[in-house]
mmCIF file of C-alpha atoms and ligand atoms in Angstrom:
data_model
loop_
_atom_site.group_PDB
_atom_site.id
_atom_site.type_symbol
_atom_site.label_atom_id
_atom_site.label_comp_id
_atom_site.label_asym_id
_atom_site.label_seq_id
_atom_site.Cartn_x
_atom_site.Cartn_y
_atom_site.Cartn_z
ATOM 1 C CA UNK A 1 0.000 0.000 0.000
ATOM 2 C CA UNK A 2 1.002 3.438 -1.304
ATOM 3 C CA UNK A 3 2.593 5.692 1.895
ATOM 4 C CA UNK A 4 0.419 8.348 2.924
ATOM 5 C CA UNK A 5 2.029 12.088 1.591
ATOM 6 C CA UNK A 6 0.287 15.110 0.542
ATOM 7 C CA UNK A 7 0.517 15.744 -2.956
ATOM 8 C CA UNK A 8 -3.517 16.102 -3.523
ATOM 9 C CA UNK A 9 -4.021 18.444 -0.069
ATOM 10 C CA UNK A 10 -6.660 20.802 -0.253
ATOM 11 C CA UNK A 11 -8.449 19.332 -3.473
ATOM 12 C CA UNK A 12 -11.747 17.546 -3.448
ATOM 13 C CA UNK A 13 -12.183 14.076 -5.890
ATOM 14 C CA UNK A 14 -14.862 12.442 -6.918
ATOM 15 C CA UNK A 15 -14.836 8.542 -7.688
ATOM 16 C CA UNK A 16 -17.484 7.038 -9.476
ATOM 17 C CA UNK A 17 -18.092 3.133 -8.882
ATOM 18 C CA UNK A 18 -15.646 3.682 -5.895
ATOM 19 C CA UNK A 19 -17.395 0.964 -3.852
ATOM 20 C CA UNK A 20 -15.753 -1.584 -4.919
ATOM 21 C CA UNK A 21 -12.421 -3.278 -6.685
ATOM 22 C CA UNK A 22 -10.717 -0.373 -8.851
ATOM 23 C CA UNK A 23 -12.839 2.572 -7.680
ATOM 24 C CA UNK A 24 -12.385 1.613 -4.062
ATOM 25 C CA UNK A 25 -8.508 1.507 -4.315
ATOM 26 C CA UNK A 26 -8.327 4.952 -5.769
ATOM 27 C CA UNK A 27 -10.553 6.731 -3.340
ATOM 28 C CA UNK A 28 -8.252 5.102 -0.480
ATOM 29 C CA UNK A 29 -5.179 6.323 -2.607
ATOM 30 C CA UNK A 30 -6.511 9.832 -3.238
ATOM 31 C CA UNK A 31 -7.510 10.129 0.595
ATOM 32 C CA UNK A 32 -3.623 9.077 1.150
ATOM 33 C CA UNK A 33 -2.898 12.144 -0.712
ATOM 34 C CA UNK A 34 -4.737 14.322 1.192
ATOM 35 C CA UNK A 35 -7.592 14.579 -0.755
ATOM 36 C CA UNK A 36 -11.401 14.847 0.635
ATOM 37 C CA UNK A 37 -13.271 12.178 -1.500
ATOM 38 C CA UNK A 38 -17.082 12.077 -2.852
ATOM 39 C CA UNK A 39 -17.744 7.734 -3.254
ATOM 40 C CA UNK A 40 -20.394 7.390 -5.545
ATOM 41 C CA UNK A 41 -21.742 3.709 -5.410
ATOM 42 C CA UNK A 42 -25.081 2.290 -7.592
ATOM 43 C CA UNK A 43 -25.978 -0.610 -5.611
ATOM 44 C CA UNK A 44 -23.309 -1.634 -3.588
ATOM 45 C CA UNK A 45 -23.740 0.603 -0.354
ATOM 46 C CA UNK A 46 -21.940 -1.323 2.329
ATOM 47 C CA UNK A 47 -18.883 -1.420 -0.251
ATOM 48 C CA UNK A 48 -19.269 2.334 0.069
ATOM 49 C CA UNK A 49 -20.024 2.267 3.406
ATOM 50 C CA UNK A 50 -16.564 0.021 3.950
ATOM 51 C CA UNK A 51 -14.565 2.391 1.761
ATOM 52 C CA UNK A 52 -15.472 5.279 4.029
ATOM 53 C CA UNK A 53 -14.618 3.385 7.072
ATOM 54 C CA UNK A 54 -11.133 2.795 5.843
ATOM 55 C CA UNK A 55 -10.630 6.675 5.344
ATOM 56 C CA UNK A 56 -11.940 7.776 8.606
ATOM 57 C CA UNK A 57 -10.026 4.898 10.240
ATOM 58 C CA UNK A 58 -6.788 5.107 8.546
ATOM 59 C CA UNK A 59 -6.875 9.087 7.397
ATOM 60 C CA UNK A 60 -9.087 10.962 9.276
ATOM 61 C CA UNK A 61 -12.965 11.806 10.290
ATOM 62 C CA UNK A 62 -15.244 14.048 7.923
ATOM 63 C CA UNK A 63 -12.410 13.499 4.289
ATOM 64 C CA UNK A 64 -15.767 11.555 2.494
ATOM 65 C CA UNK A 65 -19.119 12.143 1.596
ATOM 66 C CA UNK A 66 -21.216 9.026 -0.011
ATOM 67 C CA UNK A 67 -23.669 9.778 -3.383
ATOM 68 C CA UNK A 68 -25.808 7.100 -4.956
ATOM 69 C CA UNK A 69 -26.609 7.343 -8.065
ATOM 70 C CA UNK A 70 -26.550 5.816 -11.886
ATOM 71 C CA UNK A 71 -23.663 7.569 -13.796
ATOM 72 C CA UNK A 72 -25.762 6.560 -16.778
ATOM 73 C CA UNK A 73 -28.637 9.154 -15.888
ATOM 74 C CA UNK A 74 -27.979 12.807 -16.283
ATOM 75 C CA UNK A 75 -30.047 13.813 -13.321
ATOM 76 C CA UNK A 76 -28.157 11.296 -11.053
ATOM 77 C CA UNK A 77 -24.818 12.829 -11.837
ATOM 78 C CA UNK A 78 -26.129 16.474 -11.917
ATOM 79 C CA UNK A 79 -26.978 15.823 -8.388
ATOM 80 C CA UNK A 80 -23.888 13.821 -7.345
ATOM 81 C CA UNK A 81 -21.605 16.703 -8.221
ATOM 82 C CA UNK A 82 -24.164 19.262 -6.382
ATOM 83 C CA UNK A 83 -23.711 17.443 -3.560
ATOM 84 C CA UNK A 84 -19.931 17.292 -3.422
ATOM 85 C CA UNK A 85 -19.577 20.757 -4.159
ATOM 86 C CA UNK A 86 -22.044 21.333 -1.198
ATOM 87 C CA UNK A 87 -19.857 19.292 1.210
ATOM 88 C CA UNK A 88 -16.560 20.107 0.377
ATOM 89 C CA UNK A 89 -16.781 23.640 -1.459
ATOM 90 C CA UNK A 90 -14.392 22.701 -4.779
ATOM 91 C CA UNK A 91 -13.953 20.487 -7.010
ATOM 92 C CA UNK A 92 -10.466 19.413 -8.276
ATOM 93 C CA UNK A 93 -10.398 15.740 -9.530
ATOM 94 C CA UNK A 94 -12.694 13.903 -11.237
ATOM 95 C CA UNK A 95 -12.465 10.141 -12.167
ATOM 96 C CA UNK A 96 -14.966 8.305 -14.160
ATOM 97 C CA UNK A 97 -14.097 4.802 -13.552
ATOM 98 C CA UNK A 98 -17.963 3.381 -12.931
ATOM 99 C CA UNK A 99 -18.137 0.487 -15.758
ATOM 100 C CA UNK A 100 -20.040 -2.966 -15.762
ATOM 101 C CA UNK A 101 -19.172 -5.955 -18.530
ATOM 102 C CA UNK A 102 -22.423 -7.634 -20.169
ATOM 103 C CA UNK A 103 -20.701 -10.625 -22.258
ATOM 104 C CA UNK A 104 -22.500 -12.096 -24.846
ATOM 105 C CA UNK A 105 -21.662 -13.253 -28.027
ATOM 106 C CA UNK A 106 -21.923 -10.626 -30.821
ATOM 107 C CA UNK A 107 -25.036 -12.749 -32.761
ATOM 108 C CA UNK A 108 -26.777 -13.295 -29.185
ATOM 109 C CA UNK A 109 -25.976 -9.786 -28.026
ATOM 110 C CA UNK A 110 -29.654 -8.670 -27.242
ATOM 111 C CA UNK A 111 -29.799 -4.682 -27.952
ATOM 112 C CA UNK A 112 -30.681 -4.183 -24.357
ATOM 113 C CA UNK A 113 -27.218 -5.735 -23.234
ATOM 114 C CA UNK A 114 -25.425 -2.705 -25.959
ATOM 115 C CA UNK A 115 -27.123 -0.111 -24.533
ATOM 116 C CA UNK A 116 -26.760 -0.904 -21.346
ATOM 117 C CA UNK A 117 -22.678 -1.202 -21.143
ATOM 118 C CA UNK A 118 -22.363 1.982 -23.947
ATOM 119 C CA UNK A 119 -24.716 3.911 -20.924
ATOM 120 C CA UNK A 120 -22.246 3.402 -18.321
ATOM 121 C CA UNK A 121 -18.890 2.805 -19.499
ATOM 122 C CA UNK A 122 -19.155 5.883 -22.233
ATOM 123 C CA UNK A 123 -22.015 8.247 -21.458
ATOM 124 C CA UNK A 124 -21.698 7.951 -18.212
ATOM 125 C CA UNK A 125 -18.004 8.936 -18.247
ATOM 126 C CA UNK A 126 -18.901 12.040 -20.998
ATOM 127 C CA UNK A 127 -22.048 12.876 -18.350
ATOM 128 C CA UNK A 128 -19.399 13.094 -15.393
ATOM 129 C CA UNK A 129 -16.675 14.736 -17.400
ATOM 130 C CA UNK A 130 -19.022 17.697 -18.715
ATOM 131 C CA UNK A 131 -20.243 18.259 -14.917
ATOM 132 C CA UNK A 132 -16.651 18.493 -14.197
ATOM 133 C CA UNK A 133 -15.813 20.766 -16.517
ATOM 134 C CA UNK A 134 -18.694 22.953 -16.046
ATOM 135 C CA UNK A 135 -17.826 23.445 -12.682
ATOM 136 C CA UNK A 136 -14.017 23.672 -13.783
ATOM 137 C CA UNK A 137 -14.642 26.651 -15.583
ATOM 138 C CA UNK A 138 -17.190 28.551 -13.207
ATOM 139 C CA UNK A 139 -14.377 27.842 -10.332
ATOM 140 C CA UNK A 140 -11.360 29.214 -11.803
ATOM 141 C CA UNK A 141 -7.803 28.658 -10.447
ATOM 142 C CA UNK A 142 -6.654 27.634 -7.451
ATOM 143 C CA UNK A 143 -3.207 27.994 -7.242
ATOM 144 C CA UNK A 144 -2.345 27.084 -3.188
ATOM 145 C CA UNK A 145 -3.472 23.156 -4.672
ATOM 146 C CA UNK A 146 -3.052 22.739 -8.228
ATOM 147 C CA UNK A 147 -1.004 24.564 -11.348
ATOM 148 C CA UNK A 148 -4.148 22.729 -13.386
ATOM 149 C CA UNK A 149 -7.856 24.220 -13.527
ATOM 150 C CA UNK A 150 -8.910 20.761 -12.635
ATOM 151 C CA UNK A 151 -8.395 16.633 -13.762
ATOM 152 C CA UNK A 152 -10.029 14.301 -15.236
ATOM 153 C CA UNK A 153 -9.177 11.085 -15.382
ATOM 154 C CA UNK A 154 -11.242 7.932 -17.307
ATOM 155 C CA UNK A 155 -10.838 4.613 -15.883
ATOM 156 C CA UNK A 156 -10.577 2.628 -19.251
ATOM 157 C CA UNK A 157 -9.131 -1.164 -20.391
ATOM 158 C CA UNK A 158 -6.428 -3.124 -22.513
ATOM 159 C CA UNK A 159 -9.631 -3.080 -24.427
ATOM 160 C CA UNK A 160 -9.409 0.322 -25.755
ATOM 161 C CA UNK A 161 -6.876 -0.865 -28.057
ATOM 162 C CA UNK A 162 -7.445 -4.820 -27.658
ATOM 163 C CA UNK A 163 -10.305 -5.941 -29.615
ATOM 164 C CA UNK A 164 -12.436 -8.734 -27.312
ATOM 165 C CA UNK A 165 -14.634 -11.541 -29.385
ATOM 166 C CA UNK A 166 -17.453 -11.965 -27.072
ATOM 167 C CA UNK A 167 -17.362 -8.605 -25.271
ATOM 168 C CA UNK A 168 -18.503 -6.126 -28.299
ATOM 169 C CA UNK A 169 -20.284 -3.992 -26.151
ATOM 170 C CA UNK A 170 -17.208 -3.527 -23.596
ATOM 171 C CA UNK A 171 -14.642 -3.025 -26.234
ATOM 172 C CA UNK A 172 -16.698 -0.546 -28.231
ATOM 173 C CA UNK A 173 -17.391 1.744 -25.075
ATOM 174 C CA UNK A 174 -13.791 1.822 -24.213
ATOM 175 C CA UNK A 175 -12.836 2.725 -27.506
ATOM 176 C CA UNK A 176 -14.899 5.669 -27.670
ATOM 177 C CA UNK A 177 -13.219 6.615 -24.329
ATOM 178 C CA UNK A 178 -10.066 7.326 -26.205
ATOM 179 C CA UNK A 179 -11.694 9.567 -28.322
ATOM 180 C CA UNK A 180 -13.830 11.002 -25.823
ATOM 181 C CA UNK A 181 -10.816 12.176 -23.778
ATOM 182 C CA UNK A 182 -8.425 13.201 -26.681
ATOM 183 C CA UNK A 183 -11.034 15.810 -27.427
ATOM 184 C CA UNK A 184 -11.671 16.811 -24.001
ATOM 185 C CA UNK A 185 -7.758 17.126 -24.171
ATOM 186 C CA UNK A 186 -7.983 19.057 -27.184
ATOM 187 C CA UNK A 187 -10.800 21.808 -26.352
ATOM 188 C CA UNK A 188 -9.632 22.666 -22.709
ATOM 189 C CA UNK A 189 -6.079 21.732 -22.200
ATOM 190 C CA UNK A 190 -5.753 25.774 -23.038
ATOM 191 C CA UNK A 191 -7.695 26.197 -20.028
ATOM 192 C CA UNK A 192 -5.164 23.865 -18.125
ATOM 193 C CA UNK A 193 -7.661 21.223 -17.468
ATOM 194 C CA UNK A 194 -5.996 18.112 -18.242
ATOM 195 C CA UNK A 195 -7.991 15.057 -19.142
ATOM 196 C CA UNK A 196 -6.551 11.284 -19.544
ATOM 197 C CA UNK A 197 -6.759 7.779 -19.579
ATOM 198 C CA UNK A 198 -5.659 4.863 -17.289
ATOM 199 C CA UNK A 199 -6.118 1.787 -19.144
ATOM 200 C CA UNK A 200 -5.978 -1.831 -16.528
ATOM 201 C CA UNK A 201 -5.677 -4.656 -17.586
ATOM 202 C CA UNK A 202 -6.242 -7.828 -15.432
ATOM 203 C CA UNK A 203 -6.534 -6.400 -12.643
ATOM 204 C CA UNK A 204 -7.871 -8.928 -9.989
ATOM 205 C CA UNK A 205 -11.601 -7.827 -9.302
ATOM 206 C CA UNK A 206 -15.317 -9.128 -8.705
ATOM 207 C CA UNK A 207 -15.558 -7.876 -12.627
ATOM 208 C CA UNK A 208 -13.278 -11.290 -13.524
ATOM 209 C CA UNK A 209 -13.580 -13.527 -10.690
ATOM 210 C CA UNK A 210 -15.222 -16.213 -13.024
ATOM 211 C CA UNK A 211 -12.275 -16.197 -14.981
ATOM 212 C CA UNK A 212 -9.671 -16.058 -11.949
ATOM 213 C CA UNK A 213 -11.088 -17.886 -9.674
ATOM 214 C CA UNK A 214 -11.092 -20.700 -12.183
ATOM 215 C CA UNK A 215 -7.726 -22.783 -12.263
ATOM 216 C CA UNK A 216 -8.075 -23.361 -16.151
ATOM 217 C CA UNK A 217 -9.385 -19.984 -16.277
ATOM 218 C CA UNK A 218 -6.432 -17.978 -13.906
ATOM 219 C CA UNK A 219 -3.808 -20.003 -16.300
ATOM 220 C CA UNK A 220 -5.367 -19.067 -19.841
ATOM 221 C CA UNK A 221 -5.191 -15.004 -18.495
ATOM 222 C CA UNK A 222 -1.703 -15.464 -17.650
ATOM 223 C CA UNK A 223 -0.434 -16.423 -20.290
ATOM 224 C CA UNK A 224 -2.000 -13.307 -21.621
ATOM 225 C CA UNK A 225 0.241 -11.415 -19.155
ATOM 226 C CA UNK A 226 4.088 -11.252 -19.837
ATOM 227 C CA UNK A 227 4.633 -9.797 -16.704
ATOM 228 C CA UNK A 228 3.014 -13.434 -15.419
ATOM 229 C CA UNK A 229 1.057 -12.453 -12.981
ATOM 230 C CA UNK A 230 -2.892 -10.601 -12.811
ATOM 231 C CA UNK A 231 -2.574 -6.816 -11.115
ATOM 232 C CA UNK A 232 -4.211 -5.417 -7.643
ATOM 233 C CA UNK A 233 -6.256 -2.838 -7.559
ATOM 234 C CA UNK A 234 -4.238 -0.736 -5.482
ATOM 235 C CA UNK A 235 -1.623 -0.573 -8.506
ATOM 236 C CA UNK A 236 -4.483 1.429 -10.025
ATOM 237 C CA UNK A 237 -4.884 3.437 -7.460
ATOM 238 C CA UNK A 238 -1.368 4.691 -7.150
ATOM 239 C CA UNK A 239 -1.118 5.683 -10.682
ATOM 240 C CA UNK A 240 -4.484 7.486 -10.468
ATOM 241 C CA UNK A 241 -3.220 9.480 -7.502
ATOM 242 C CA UNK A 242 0.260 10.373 -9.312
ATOM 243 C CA UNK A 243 -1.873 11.585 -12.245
ATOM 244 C CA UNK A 244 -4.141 13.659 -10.084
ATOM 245 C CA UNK A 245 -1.294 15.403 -8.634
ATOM 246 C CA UNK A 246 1.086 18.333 -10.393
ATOM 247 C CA UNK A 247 4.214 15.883 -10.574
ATOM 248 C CA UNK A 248 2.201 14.273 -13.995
ATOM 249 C CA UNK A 249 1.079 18.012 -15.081
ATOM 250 C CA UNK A 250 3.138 17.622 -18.596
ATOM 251 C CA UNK A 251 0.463 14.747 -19.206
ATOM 252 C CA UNK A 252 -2.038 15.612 -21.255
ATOM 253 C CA UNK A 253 -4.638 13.770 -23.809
ATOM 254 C CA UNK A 254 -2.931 10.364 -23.432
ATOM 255 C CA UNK A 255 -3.417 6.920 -21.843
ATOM 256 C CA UNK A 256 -1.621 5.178 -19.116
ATOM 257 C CA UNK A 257 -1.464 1.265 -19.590
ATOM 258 C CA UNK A 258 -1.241 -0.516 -16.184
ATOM 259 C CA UNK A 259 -1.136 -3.837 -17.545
ATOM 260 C CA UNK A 260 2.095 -5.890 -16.505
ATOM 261 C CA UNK A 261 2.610 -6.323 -21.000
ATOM 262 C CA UNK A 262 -0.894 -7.283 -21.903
ATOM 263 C CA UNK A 263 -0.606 -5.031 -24.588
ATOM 264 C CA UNK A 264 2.674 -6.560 -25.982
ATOM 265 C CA UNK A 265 0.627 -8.987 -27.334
ATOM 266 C CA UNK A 266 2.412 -12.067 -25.852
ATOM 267 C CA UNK A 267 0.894 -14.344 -28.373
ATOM 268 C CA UNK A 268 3.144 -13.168 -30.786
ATOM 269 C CA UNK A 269 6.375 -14.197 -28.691
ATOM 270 C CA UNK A 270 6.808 -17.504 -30.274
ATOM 271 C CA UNK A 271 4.581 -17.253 -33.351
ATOM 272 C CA UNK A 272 3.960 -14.483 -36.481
HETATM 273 C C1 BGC W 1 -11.962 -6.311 -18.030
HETATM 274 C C2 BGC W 1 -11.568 -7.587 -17.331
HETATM 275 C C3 BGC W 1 -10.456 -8.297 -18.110
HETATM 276 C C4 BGC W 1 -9.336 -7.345 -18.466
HETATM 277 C C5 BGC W 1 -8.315 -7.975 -19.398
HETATM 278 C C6 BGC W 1 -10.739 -5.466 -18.248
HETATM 279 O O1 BGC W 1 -11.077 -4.249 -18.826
HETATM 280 O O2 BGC W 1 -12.930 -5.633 -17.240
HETATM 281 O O3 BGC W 1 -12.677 -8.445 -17.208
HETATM 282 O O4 BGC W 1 -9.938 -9.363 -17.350
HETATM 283 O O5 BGC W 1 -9.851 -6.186 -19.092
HETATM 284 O O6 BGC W 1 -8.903 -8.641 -20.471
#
């Protein structure tokens, strides 16, 4: 576990899906920094409820505030930024890393299971990236935490640039994100907002546990992995906090792989 320092002091965060796996590693990870955190869950409230325990244990009393809400529906994250502002004043970071997997295969994909993952994984992240930026803008500067106006940061996937038989729905959502936040990049970075990627890749989480806690299944992903072994979530979190934080502020418009090679596609070591 990351050591706790100060880099994100003063600045408020919000984490969407940061109940559980990925999400709940960075909100520990930003509250390490210093940061006050907003945890917005959609079902999973005692995973929130956990995650905020952890802070006020391990950090400090009164650094998170807890937001339901579908990052899918516009009124849901209109409120969910309302409410953070209303706690904690600013906003500073924002990372959209909410995202579900519906796996079917492409002919037996039923329309509902499309729109369902292209909701959360790609409008929800454009829903919570506008609010961010609106408020962004209205805030202005604040140079005692951040040479940025603000940060966002998009929880994405190998899959952004590996395609995935099976998973059509997935892989299509998070390649829209790269093109959602190369734009972003590209209409505010003049504003100093800076907007990127982290892209995981088997990261070991309730979102692959058929697959790892499977023997047959654990040794078909790792030989997908030329770093030979599946990643923690807290290696996410780390990079998301560095990111946050003005030692990355050169970074702009780009995507951070955290995924031990997967993208060296090892298939191709003894073969091609
Ligand atoms: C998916 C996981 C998968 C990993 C590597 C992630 O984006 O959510 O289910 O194990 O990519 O394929």
């Amino acid at each position: 576990m990351q050591k706790p320092n100060n880099r994100l002091a003063g600045q408020t965060a919000i984490v969407t899906g940061g109940s559980s796996g990925i999400g709940a590693a960075i909100t520990k990870s930003l509250a390490l920094e210093g940061a006050n955190v907003c945890i917005n869950y959609h079902s999973d409230q005692k995973g929130a409820n956990e995650v905020a325990d952890w802070v006020a244990d391990n950090i400090g009393a009164n650094k998170t505030l807890i937001v339901q809400g579908d990052v899918g529906r516009e009124e849901d994250v209109d409120q969910l930024f309302e409410q953070t502002l209303e706690r904690f004043g600013t906003l500073d970071i924002c990372v959209a890393n909410a995202g579900i997997q519906k796996d079917f295969p492409m002919h037996e994909m039923s329309l509902e299971a499309w729109q369902a993952v292209i909701n959360t994984n790609l409008t929800g992240q454009f829903l919570c990236a506008r609010a961010a930026i609106r408020i962004f803008l209205e805030q202005g500067m604040r140079p005692e935490v951040s040479n940025s106006l603000g940060k966002i940061i998009h929880i994405s996937s190998v899959h952004e640039e590996i395609p995935w038989a099976g998973h059509v729905n997935y892989a299509t959502s998070k390649g829209g994100l790269v093109m959602l936040m190369e734009s972003i990049c590209q209409e505010y970075a003049p504003q100093k907002i800076r907007c990127n990627s982290i892209a995981p890749g088997a990261i070991k989480t309730d979102i692959n546990k058929d697959v790892w806690s499977d023997e047959e299944g654990l040794e078909k992903i790792l030989k997908l992995i030329p770093y030979g072994r599946m990643g923690n979530p807290e290696e996410i979190g780390s990079v998301v906090a560095w990111l946050a934080s003005d030692e990355s502020e050169y970074i702009n418009g780009t995507t951070i792989f955290v995924d031990g090679g997967m993208t060296c596609y090892p298939g191709f070591s003894q073969n091609g």
